[in-house]
CSV table of C-alpha atoms in Angstrom, one decimal:
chain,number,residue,atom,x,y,z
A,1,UNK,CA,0.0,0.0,0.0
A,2,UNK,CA,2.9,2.3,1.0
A,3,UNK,CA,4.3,2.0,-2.6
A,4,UNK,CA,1.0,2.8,-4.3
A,5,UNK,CA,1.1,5.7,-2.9
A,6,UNK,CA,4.4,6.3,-4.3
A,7,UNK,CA,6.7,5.9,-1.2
A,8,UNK,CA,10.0,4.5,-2.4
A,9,UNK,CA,11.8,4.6,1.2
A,10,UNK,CA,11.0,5.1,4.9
A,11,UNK,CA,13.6,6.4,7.2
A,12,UNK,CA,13.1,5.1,11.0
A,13,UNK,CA,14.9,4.6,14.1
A,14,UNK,CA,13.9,0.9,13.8
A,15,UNK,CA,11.4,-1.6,12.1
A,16,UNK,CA,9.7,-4.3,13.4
A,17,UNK,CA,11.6,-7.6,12.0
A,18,UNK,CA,8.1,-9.0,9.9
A,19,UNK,CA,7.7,-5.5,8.4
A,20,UNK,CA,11.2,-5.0,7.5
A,21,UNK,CA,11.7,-8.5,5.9
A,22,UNK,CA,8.2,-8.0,3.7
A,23,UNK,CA,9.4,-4.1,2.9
A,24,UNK,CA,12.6,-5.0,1.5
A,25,UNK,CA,12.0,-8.7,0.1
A,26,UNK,CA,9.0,-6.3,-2.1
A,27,UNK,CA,11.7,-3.3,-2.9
A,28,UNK,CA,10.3,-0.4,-0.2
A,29,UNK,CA,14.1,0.7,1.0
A,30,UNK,CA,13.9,0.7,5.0
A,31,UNK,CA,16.7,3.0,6.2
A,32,UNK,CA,17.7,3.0,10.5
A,33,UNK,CA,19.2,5.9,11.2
A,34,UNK,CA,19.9,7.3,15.1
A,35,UNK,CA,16.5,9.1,16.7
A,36,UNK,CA,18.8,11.9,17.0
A,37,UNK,CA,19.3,11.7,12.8
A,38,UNK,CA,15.7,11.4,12.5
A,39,UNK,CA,14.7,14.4,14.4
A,40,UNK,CA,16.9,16.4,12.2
A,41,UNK,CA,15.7,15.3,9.0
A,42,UNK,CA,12.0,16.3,10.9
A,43,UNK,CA,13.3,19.8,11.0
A,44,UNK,CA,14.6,19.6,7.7
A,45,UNK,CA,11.4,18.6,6.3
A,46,UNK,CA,9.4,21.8,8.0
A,47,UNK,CA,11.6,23.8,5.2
A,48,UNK,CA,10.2,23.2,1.5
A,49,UNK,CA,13.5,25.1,0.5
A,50,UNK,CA,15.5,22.1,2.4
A,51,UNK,CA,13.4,19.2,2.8
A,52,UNK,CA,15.3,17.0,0.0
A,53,UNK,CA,16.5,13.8,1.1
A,54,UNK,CA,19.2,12.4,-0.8
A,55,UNK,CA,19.6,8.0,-1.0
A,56,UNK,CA,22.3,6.8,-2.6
A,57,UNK,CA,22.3,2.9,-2.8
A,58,UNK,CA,25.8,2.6,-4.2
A,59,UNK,CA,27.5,4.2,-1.2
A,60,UNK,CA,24.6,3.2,1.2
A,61,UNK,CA,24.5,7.0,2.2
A,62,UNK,CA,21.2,9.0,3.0
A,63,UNK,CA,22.2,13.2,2.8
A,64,UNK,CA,19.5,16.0,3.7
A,65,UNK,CA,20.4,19.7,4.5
A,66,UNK,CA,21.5,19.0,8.2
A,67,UNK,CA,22.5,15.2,7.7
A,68,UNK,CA,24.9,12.7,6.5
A,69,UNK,CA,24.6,9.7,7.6
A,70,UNK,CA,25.7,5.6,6.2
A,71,UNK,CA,23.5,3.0,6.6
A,72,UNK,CA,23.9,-0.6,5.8
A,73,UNK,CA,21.9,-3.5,3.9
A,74,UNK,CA,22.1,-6.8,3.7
A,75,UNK,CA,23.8,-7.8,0.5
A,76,UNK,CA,21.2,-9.6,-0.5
A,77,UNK,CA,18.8,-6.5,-0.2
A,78,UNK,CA,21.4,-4.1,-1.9
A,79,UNK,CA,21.7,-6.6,-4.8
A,80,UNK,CA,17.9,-6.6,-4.9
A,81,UNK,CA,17.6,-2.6,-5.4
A,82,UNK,CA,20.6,-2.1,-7.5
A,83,UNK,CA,19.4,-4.7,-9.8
A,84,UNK,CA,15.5,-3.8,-9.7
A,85,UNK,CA,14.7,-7.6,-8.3
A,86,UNK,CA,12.2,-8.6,-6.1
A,87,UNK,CA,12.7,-11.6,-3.7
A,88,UNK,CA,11.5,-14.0,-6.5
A,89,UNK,CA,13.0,-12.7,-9.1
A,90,UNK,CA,16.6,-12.2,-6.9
A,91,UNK,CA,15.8,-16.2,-6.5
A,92,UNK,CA,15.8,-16.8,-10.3
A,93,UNK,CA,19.1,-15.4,-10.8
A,94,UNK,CA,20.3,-18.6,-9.1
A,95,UNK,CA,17.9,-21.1,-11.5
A,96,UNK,CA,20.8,-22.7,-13.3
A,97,UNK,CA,22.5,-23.1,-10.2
A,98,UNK,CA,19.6,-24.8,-8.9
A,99,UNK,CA,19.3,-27.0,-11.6
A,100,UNK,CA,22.7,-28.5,-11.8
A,101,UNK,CA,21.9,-29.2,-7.9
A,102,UNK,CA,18.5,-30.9,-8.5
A,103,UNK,CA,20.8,-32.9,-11.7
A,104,UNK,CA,23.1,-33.8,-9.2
A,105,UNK,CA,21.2,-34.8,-6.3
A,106,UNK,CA,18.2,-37.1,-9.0
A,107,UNK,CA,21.9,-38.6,-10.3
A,108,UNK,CA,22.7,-39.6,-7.0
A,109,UNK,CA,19.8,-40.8,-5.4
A,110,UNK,CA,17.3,-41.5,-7.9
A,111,UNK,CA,14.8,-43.7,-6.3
A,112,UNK,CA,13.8,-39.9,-4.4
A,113,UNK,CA,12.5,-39.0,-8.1
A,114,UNK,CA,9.2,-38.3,-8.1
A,115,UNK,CA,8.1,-40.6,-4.9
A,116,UNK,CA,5.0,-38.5,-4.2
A,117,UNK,CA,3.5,-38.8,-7.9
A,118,UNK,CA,4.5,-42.6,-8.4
A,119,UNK,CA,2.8,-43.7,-5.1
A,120,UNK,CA,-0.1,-41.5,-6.4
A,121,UNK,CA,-0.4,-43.7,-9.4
A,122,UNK,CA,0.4,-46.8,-7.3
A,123,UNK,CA,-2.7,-46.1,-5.1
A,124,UNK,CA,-5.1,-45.0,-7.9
A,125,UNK,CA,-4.3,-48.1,-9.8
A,126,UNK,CA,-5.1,-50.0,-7.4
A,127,UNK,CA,-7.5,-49.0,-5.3
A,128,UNK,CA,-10.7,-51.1,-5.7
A,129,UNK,CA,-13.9,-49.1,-7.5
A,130,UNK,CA,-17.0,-48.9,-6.7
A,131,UNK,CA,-19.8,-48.5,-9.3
A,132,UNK,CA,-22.7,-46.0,-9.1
């Protein structure tokens, strides 16, 4: 909802664990900065003249009038902005990776192959029918 509304970052003292993993695994930058940074941003913003707030992902810096500050990210996150990804499609970079796993793994133990659907067809072939 935050996004729709064309929010592209929130800058907090600190963000409850569920909301920052769903914000960031679904691109809405979460920034922690010290309360004391916050409150000057918050006098910053009373200005129209100074109220910019400058993120730059590269450097991981955030830059108003009155403030400079570094934050950090997971490098999983900071690939995830840099690269415009979400969580799924961060996941599918890693798909032919994947696959040579799952190769791997069915090569070495192939008797795991499929167990659910062949002891599906082992138990609708033979389970007994009744007629209508």
């Amino acid at each position: 909802g935050l996004q729709q509304f064309g929010i592209r970052a929130i800058v907090a003292p600190s963000f409850a664990e569920i909301f920052h993993a769903n914000a960031m695994n679904n691109r809405l930058l979460l920034v922690a900065l010290p309360a004391a940074q916050i409150a000057q941003l918050m006098d910053d913003a009373d200005d129209p003249a100074t109220n910019a707030v400058d993120i730059d992902l590269v450097a991981q810096t955030l830059t108003s009038r009155s403030v400079q500050a570094r934050f950090d990210l997971l490098p999983r996150h900071r690939r995830m902005f840099l690269e415009g990804l979400d969580s799924i499609g961060l996941s599918l970079t890693y798909r032919a990776q994947t696959e040579a796993f799952a190769q791997r793994h069915w090569a070495a133990q192939p008797w795991l192959r499929d167990v659910a659907a062949r002891t599906r067809q082992r138990l609708d072939g033979g389970a007994a029918r009744i007629a209508p």
